[in-house]
Short mmCIF file of C-alpha atoms and ligand atoms in Angstrom, two decimals:
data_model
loop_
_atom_site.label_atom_id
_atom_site.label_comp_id
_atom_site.label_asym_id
_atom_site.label_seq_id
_atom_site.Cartn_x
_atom_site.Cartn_y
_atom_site.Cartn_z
CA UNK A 809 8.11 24.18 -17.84
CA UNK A 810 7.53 20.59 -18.13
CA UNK A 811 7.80 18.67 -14.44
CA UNK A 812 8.50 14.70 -14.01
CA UNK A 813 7.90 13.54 -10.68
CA UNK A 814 9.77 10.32 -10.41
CA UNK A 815 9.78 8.20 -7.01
CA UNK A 816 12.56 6.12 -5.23
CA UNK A 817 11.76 3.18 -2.82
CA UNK A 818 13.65 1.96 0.22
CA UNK A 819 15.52 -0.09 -1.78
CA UNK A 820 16.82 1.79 -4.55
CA UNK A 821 18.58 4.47 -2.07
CA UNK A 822 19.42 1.96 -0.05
CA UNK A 823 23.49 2.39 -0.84
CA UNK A 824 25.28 5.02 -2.49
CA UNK A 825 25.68 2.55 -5.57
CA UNK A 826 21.90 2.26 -5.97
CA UNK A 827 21.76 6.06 -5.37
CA UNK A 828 23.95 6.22 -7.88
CA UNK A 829 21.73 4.64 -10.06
CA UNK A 830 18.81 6.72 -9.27
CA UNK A 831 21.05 9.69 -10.14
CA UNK A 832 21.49 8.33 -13.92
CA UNK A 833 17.45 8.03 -13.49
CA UNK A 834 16.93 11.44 -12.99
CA UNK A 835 19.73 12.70 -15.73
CA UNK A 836 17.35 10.77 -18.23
CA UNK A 837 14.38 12.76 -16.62
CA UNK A 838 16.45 15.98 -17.24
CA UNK A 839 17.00 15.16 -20.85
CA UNK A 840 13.83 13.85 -21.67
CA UNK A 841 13.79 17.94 -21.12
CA UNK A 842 12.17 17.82 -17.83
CA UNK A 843 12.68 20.04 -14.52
CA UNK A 844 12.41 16.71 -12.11
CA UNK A 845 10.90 16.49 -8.31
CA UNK A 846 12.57 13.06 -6.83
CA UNK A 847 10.76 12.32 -4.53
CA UNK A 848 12.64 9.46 -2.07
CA UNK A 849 11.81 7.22 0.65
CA UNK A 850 13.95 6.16 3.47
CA UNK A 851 16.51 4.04 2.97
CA UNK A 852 15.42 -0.08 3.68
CA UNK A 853 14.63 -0.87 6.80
CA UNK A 854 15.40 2.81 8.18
CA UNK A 855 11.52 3.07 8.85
CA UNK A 856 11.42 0.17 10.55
CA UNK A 857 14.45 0.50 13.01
CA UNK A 858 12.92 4.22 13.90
CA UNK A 859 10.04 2.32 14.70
CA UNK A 860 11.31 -0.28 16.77
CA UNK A 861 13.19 2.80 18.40
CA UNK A 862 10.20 4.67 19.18
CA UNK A 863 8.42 0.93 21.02
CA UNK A 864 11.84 0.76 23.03
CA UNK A 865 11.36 4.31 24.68
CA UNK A 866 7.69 3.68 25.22
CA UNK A 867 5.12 1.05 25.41
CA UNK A 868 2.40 2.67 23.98
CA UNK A 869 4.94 5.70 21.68
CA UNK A 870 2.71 8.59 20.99
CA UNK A 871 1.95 9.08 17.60
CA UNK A 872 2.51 12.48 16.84
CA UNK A 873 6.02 12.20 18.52
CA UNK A 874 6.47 9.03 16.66
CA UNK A 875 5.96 10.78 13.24
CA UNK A 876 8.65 13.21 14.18
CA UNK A 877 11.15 10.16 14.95
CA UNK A 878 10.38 8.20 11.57
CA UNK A 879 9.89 10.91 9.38
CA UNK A 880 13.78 11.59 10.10
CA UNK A 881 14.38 8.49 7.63
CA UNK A 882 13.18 10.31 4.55
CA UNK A 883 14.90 13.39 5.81
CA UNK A 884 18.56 11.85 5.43
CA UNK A 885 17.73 10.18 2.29
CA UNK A 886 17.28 13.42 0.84
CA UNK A 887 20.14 15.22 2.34
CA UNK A 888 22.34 12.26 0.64
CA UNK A 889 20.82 12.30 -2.44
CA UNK A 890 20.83 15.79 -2.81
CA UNK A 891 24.76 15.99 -2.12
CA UNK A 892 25.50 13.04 -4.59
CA UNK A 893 23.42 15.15 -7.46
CA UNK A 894 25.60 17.99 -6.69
CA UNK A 895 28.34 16.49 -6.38
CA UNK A 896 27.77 15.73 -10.02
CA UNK A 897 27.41 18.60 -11.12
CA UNK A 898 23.59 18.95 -11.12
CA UNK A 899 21.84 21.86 -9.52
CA UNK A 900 19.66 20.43 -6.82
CA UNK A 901 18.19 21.24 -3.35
CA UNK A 902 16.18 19.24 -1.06
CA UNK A 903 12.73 19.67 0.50
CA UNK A 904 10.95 18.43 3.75
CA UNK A 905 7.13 18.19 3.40
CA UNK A 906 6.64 20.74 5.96
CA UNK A 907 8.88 23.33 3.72
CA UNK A 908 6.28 22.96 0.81
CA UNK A 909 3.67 22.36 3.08
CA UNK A 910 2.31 19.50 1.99
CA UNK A 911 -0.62 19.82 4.52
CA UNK A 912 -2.53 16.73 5.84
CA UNK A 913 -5.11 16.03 8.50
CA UNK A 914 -3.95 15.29 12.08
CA UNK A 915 -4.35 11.64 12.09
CA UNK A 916 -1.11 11.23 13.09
CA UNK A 917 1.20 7.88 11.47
CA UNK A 918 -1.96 7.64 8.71
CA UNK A 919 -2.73 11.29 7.85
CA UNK A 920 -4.03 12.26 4.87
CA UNK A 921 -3.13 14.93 2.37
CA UNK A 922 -5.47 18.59 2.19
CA UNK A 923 -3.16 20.27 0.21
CA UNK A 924 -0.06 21.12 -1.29
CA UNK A 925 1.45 24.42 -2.18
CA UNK A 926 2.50 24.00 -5.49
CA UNK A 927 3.91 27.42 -5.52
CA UNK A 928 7.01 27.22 -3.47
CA UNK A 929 8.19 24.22 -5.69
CA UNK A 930 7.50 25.65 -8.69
CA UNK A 931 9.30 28.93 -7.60
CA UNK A 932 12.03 26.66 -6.28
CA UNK A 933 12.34 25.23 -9.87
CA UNK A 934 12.95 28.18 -11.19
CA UNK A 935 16.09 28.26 -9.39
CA UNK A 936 17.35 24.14 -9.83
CA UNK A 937 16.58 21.50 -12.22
CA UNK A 938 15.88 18.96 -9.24
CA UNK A 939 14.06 19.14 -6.11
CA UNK A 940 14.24 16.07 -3.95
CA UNK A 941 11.57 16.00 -1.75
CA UNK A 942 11.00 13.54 1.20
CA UNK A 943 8.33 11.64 0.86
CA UNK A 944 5.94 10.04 3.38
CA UNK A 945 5.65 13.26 4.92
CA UNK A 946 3.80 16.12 5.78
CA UNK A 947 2.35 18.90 8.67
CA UNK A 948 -0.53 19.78 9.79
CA UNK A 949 -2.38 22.97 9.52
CA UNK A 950 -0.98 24.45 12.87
CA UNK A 951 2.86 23.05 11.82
CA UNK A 952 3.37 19.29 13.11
CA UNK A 953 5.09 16.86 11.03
CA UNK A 954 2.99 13.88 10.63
CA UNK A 955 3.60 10.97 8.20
CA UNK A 956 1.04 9.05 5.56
CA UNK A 957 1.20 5.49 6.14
CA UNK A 958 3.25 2.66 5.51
CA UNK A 959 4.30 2.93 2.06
CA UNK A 960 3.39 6.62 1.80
CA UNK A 961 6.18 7.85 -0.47
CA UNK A 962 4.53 6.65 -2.97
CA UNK A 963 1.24 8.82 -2.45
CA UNK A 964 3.52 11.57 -2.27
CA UNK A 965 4.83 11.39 -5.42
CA UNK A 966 1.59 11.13 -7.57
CA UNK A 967 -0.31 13.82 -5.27
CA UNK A 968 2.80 16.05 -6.39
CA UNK A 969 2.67 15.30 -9.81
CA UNK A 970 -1.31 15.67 -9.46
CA UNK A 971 -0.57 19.22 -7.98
CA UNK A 972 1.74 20.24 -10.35
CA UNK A 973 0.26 19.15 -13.40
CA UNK A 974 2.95 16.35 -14.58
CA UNK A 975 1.94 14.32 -17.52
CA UNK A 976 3.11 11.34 -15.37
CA UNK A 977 4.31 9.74 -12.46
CA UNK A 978 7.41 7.17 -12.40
CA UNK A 979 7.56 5.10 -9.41
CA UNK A 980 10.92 2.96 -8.96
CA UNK A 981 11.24 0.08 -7.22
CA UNK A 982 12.56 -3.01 -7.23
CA UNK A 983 10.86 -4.89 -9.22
CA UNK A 984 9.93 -4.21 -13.32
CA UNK A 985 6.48 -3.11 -12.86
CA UNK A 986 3.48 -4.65 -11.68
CA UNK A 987 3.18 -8.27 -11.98
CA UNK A 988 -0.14 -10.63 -11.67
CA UNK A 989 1.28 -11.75 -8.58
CA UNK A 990 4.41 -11.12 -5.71
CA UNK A 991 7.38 -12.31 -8.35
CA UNK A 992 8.88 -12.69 -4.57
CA UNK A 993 7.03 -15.78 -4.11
CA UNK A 994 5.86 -16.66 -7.41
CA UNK A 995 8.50 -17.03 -10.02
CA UNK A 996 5.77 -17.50 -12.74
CA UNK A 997 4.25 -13.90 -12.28
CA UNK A 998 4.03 -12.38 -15.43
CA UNK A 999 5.24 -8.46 -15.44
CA UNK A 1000 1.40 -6.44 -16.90
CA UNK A 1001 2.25 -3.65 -19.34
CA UNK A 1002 -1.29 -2.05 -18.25
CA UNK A 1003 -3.33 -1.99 -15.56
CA UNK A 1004 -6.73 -0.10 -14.75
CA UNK A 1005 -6.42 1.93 -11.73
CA UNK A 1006 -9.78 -0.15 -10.30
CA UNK A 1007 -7.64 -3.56 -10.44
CA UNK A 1008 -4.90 -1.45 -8.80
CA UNK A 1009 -6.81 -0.48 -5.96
CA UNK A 1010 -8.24 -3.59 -5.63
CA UNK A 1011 -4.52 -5.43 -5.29
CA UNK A 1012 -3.20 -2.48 -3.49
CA UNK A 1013 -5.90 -3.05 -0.77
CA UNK A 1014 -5.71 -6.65 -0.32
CA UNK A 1015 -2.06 -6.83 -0.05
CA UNK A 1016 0.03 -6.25 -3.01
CA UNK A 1017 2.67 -3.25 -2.31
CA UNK A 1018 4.07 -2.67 -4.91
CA UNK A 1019 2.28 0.67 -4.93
CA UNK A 1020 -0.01 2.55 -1.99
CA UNK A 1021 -3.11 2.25 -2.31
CA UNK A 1022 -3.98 6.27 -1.83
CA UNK A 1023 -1.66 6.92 -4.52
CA UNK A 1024 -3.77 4.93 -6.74
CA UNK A 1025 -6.70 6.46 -5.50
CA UNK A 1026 -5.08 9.51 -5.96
CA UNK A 1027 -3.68 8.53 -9.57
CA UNK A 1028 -7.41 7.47 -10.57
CA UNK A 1029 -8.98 10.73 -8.77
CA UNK A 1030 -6.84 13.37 -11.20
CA UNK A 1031 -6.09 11.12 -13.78
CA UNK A 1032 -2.86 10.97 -13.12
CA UNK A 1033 -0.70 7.75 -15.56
CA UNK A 1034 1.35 6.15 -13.17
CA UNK A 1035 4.03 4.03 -14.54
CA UNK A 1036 5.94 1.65 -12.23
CA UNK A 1037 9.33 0.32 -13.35
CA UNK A 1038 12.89 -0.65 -11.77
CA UNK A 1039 15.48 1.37 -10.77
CA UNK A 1040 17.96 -1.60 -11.56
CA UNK A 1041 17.05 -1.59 -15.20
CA UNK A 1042 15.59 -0.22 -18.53
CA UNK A 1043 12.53 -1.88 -18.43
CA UNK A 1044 9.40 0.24 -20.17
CA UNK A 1045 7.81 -1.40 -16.42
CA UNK A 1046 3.60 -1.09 -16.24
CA UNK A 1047 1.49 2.22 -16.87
CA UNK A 1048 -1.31 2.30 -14.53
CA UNK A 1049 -4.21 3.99 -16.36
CA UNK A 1050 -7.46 3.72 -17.10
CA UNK A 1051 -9.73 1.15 -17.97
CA UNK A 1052 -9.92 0.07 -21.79
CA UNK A 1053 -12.33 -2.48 -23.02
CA UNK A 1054 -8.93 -5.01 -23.61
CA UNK A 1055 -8.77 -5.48 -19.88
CA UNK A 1056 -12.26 -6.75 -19.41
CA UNK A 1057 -11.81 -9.81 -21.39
CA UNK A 1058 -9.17 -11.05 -18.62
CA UNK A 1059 -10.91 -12.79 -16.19
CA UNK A 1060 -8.34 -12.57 -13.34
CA UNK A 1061 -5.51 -10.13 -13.48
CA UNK A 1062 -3.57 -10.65 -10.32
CA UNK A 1063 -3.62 -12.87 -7.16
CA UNK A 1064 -2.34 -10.61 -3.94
CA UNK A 1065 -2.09 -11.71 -0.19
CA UNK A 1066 -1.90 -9.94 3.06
CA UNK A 1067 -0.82 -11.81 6.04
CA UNK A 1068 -1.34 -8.81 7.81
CA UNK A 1069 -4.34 -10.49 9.56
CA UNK A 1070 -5.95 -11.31 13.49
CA UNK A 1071 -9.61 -12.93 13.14
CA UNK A 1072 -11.24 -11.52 16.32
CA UNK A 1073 -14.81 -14.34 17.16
CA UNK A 1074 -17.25 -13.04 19.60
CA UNK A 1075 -19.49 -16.02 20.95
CA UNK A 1076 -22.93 -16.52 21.94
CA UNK A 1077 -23.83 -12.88 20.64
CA UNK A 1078 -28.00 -12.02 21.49
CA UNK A 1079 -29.10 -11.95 17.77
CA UNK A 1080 -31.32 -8.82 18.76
CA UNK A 1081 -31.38 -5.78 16.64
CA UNK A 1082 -28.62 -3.12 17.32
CA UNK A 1083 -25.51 -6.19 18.28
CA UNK A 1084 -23.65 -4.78 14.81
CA UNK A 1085 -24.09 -1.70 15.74
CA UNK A 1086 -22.57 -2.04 19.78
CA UNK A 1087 -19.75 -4.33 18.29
CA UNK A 1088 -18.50 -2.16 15.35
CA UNK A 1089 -19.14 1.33 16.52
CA UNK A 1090 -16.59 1.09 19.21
CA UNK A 1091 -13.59 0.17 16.76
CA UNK A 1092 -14.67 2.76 14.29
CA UNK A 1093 -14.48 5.35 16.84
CA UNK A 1094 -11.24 4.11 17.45
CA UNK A 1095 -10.06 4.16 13.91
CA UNK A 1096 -10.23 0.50 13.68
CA UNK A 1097 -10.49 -1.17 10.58
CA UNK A 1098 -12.98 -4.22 10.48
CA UNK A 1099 -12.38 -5.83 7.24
CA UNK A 1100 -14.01 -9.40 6.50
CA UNK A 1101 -17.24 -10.19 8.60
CA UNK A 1102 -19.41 -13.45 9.45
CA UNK A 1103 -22.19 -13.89 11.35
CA UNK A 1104 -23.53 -17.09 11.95
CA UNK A 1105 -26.96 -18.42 11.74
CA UNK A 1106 -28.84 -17.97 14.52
CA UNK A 1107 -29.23 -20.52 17.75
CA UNK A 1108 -31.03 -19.97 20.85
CA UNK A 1109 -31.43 -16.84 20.16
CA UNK A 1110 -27.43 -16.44 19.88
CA UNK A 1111 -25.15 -16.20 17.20
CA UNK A 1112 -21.39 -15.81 17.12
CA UNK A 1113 -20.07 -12.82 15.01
CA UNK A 1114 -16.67 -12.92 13.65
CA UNK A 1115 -14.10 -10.10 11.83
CA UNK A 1116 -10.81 -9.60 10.80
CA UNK A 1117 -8.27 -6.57 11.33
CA UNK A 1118 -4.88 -5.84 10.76
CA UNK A 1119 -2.88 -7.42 13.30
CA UNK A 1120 -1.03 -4.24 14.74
CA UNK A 1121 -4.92 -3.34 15.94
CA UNK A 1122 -4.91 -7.02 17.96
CA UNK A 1123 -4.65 -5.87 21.27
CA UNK A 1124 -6.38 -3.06 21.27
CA UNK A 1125 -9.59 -4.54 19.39
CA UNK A 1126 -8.93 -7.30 22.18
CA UNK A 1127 -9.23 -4.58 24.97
CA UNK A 1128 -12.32 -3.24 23.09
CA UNK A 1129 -13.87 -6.63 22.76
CA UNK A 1130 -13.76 -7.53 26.44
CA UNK A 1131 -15.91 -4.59 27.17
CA UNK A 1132 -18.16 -4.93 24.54
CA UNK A 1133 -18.92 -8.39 25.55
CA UNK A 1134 -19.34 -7.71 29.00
CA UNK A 1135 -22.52 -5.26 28.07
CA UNK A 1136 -23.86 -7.06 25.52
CA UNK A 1137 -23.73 -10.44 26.95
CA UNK A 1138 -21.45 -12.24 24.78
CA UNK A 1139 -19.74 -15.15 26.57
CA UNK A 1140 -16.63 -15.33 25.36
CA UNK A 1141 -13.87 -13.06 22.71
CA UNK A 1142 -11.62 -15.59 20.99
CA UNK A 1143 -8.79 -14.84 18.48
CA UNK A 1144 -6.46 -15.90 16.05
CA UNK A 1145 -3.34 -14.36 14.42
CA UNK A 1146 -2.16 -17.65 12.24
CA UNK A 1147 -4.29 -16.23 9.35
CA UNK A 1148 -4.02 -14.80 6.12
CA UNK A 1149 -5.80 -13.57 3.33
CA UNK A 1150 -5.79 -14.16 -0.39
CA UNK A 1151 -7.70 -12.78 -3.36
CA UNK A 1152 -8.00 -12.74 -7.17
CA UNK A 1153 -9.06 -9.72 -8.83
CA UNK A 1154 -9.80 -8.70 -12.45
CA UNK A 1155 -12.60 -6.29 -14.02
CA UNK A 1156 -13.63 -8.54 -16.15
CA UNK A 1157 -15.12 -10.56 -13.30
CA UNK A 1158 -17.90 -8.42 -13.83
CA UNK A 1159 -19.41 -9.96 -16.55
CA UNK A 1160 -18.49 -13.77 -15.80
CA UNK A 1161 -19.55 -15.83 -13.15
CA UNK A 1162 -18.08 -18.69 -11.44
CA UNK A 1163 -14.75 -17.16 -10.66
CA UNK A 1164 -15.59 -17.90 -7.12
CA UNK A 1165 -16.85 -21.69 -7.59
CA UNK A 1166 -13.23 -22.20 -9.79
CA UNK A 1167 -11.50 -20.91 -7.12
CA UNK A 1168 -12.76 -22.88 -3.94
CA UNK A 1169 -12.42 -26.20 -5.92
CA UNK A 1170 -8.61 -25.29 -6.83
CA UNK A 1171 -8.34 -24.63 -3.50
CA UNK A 1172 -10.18 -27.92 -2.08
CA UNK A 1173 -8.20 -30.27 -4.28
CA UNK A 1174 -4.54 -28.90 -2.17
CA UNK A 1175 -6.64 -29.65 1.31
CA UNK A 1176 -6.78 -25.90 1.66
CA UNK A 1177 -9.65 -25.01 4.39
CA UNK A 1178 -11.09 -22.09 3.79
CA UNK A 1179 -11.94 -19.81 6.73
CA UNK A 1180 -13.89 -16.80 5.33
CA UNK A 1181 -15.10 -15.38 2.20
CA UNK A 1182 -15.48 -12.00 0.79
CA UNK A 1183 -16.84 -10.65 -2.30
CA UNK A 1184 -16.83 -7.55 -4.54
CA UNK A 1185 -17.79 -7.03 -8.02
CA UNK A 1186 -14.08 -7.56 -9.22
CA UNK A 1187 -12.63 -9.42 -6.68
CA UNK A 1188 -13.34 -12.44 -4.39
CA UNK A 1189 -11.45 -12.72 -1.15
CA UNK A 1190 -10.68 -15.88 1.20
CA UNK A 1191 -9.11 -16.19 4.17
CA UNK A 1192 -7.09 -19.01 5.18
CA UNK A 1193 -4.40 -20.23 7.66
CA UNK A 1194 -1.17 -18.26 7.13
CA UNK A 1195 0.89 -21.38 6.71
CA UNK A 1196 -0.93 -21.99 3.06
CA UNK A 1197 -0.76 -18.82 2.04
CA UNK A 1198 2.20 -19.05 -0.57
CA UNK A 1199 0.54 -22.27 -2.24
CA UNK A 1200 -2.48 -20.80 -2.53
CA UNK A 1201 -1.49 -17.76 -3.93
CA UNK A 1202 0.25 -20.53 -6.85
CA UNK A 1203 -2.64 -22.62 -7.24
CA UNK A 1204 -4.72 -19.37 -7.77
CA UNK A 1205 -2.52 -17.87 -10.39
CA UNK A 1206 -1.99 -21.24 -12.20
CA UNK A 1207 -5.80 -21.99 -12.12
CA UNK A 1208 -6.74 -18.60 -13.73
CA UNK A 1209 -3.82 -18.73 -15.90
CA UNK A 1210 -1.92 -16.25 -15.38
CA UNK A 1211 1.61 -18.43 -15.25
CA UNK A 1212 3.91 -17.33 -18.05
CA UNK A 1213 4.99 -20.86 -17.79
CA UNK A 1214 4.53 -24.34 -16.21
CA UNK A 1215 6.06 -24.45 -12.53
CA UNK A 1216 4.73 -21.86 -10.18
P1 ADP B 2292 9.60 0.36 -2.44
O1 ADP B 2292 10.50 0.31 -1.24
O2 ADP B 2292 10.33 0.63 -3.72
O3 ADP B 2292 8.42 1.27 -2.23
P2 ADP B 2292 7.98 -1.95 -1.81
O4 ADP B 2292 8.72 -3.01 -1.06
O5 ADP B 2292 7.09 -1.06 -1.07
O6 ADP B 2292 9.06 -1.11 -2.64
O7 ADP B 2292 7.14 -2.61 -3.02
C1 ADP B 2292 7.80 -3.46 -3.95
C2 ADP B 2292 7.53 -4.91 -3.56
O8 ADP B 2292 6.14 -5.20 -3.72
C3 ADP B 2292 8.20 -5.94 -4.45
O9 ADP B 2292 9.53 -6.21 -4.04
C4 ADP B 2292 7.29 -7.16 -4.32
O10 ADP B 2292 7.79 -8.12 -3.41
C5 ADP B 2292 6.00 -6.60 -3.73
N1 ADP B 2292 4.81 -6.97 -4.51
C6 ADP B 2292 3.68 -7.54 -3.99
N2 ADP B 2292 2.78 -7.77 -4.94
C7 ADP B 2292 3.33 -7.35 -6.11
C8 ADP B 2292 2.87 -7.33 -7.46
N3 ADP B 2292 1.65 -7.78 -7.80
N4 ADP B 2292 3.69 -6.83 -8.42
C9 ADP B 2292 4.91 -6.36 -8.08
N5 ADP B 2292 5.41 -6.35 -6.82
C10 ADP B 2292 4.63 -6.85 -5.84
N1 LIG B 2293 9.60 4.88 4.57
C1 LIG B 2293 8.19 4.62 4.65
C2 LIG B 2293 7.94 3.12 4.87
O1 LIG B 2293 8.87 2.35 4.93
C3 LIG B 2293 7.43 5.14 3.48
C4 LIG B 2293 7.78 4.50 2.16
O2 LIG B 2293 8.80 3.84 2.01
O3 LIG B 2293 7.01 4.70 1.21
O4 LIG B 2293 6.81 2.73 5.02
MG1 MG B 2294 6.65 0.98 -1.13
#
């Protein structure tokens, strides 16, 4: 039995037209001579109004309970679907991630998959030609529904078609694949008809969403192709596979941003050994992630030490921070949410230098201040203030030519 997993966005079942559409998606899956698992997300902004439900009942909503409210959203876009495909004619049934079990950790709103029982689904195709499965979901190992992150559908789907031994993954979105930058804000983004799942990863953790990043670590893990295309048309969209000695002589691939950013500054820090250490060790044990980090040269003894989060963490990291300094000394914790971050990426960065020097001088020439810097072997990130953001992201992808035209 041959199994397509294909994957529907927010915005593709957004209506019964689109989910219309997806229908004639998954026909073509079913005579390409597949059995099919749709796996669907909720419906756009659905997640985000059970959210805003969930901060209206409570000021601080606790998160197990709050995966059980906005894991609802996938739940009626697969009831819908479902009906529409039978409607048609097409024998279908759908599936919550507890009814597989998908099993994840207990990390409740970020979990992360264990498992999945392949069995019941491949039992349950037996039976019908499509399963459409909620994604974004899952349960723990004692039975609670908890939910995989922002974005999570999309993990889903490739850790299903990972666990049942698809020859591919189709995500559909709304846009044609993956492009060197947002097309949203850049109209000269040029659609890639590859990608190595490393440059993936890389754009998928600074900012780009067009996929999740576990489902490209996922993808790269069991070697799964992922190809992302549009729901809206025929496009062939991009494959995201593995590196091939083409996509080192590209320089930069893609530019991606994440406004998604505090910067948190902790002043007059003792610069004795074990400071890190205090600062850092609190947020991790509070599942914080620290992202970019500075310290400053020494004075007096003192340095000031600063890091970025996401900015959902702000107040809590604040909270956190006001403690810290009070034992360590610091005199004062200072922060800043107008911020953003921007990066270029490309394997072939590896081999060449001066990516970094081209881009601060692009940058510099627009009045652009930079505020931090980060590094990797295949990427190089700044941070800036949030109102440049959208410029710089142009002036990046012009000067590593990646417009398809003039006119960003
Ligand atoms: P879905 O609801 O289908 O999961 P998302 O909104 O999560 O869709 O992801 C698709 C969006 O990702 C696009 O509309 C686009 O604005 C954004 N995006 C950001 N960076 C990129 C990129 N490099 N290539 C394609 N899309 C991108
Ligand atoms: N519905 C969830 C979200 O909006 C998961 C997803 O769409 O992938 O984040
Ligand atoms: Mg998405």
């Amino acid at each position: 039995m041959k199994i397509l997993v294909q994957k529907f966005g927010g915005t593709s079942v957004a209506t019964l037209e689109n989910m219309k559409m997806v229908r004639e998606k998954v026909r073509d899956g079913l005579n390409r001579g597949n059995k099919v698992v749709a796996v669907l997300s909720a419906r756009a902004g659905e997640t985000n109004h059970l959210l805003a439900l969930a901060d209206e009942w409570s000021p601080a909503p606790d998160r197990a309970e709050s995966d059980v409210i906005v894991s609802t959203g996938e739940q009626v876009s697969v009831g819908l679907f479902t009906m529409l495909l039978k409607d048609a004619g097409l024998s279908a049934r759908s599936v919550l991630g507890w009814q597989i079990p998908i099993t994840t950790d207990d990390d409740f709103c970020c979990a992360r998959i264990l498992s999945i029982n392949s069995e019941m689904l491949r039992k349950a195709l037996d039976e019908y030609d499509v399963l459409v499965v909620a994604g974004f979901q899952g349960c723990t190992v004692d039975g609670r529904v908890t939910t995989l992150g922002r974005g999570g559908s999309d993990t889903s789907a490739v850790a299903l078609a990972s666990a049942l031994g698809s020859a591919e993954c189709e995500i559909y979105t709304d846009v044609e694949g993956v492009f060197t930058t947002d097309p949203n804000i850049c109209s000269a983004a040029r659609k890639m008809n590859r990608i190595a799942y490393d440059e993936m990863l890389e754009l998928a953790s600074m900012g780009a969403k067009v996929l999740h990043i576990r489902s490209v670590e996922f993808a790269k893990k069991y070697r799964v192709p992922v190809y992302v295309r549009s729901t809206f048309s025929d496009d062939p969209g991009t494959l995201v596979t593995q590196e091939d000695l083409s996509m080192e002589s590209v320089l930069v691939s893609g530019i991606a941003y994440d406004k998604d950013q505090a910067r948190v500054t902790l002043r007059n820090v003792p610069d004795v050994p074990g400071m890190a250490a205090s600062v850092f060790g609190p947020l991790s044990e509070k599942g914080i992630l620290v992202d970019m980090i500075v310290q400053n040269t020494s004075q007096d003894g003192h340095t000031d030490m600063t890091f970025t989060i996401s900015r959902k963490d702000l107040a809590q990291t604040l909270r956190i921070m006001d403690e810290v300094a009070a034992v360590i000394g610091a005199s004062e914790v200072l922060h800043d949410v107008s911020v953003a971050k921007v990066s270029a990426i490309g394997v072939g960065m590896r081999n060449h230098s001066g990516v970094a020097a081209r881009a601060f001088a692009a940058l510099t020439q627009e009045g652009i201040n930079i505020l931090m810097i980060s590094t990797s072997e295949i990427k190089i990130t700044i941070l800036i203030q949030e109102k440049y953001v959208e410029l710089a992201v142009r002036i990046l992808h012009d000067t590593f030519g990646l417009d398809w035209d003039l006119g960003c």
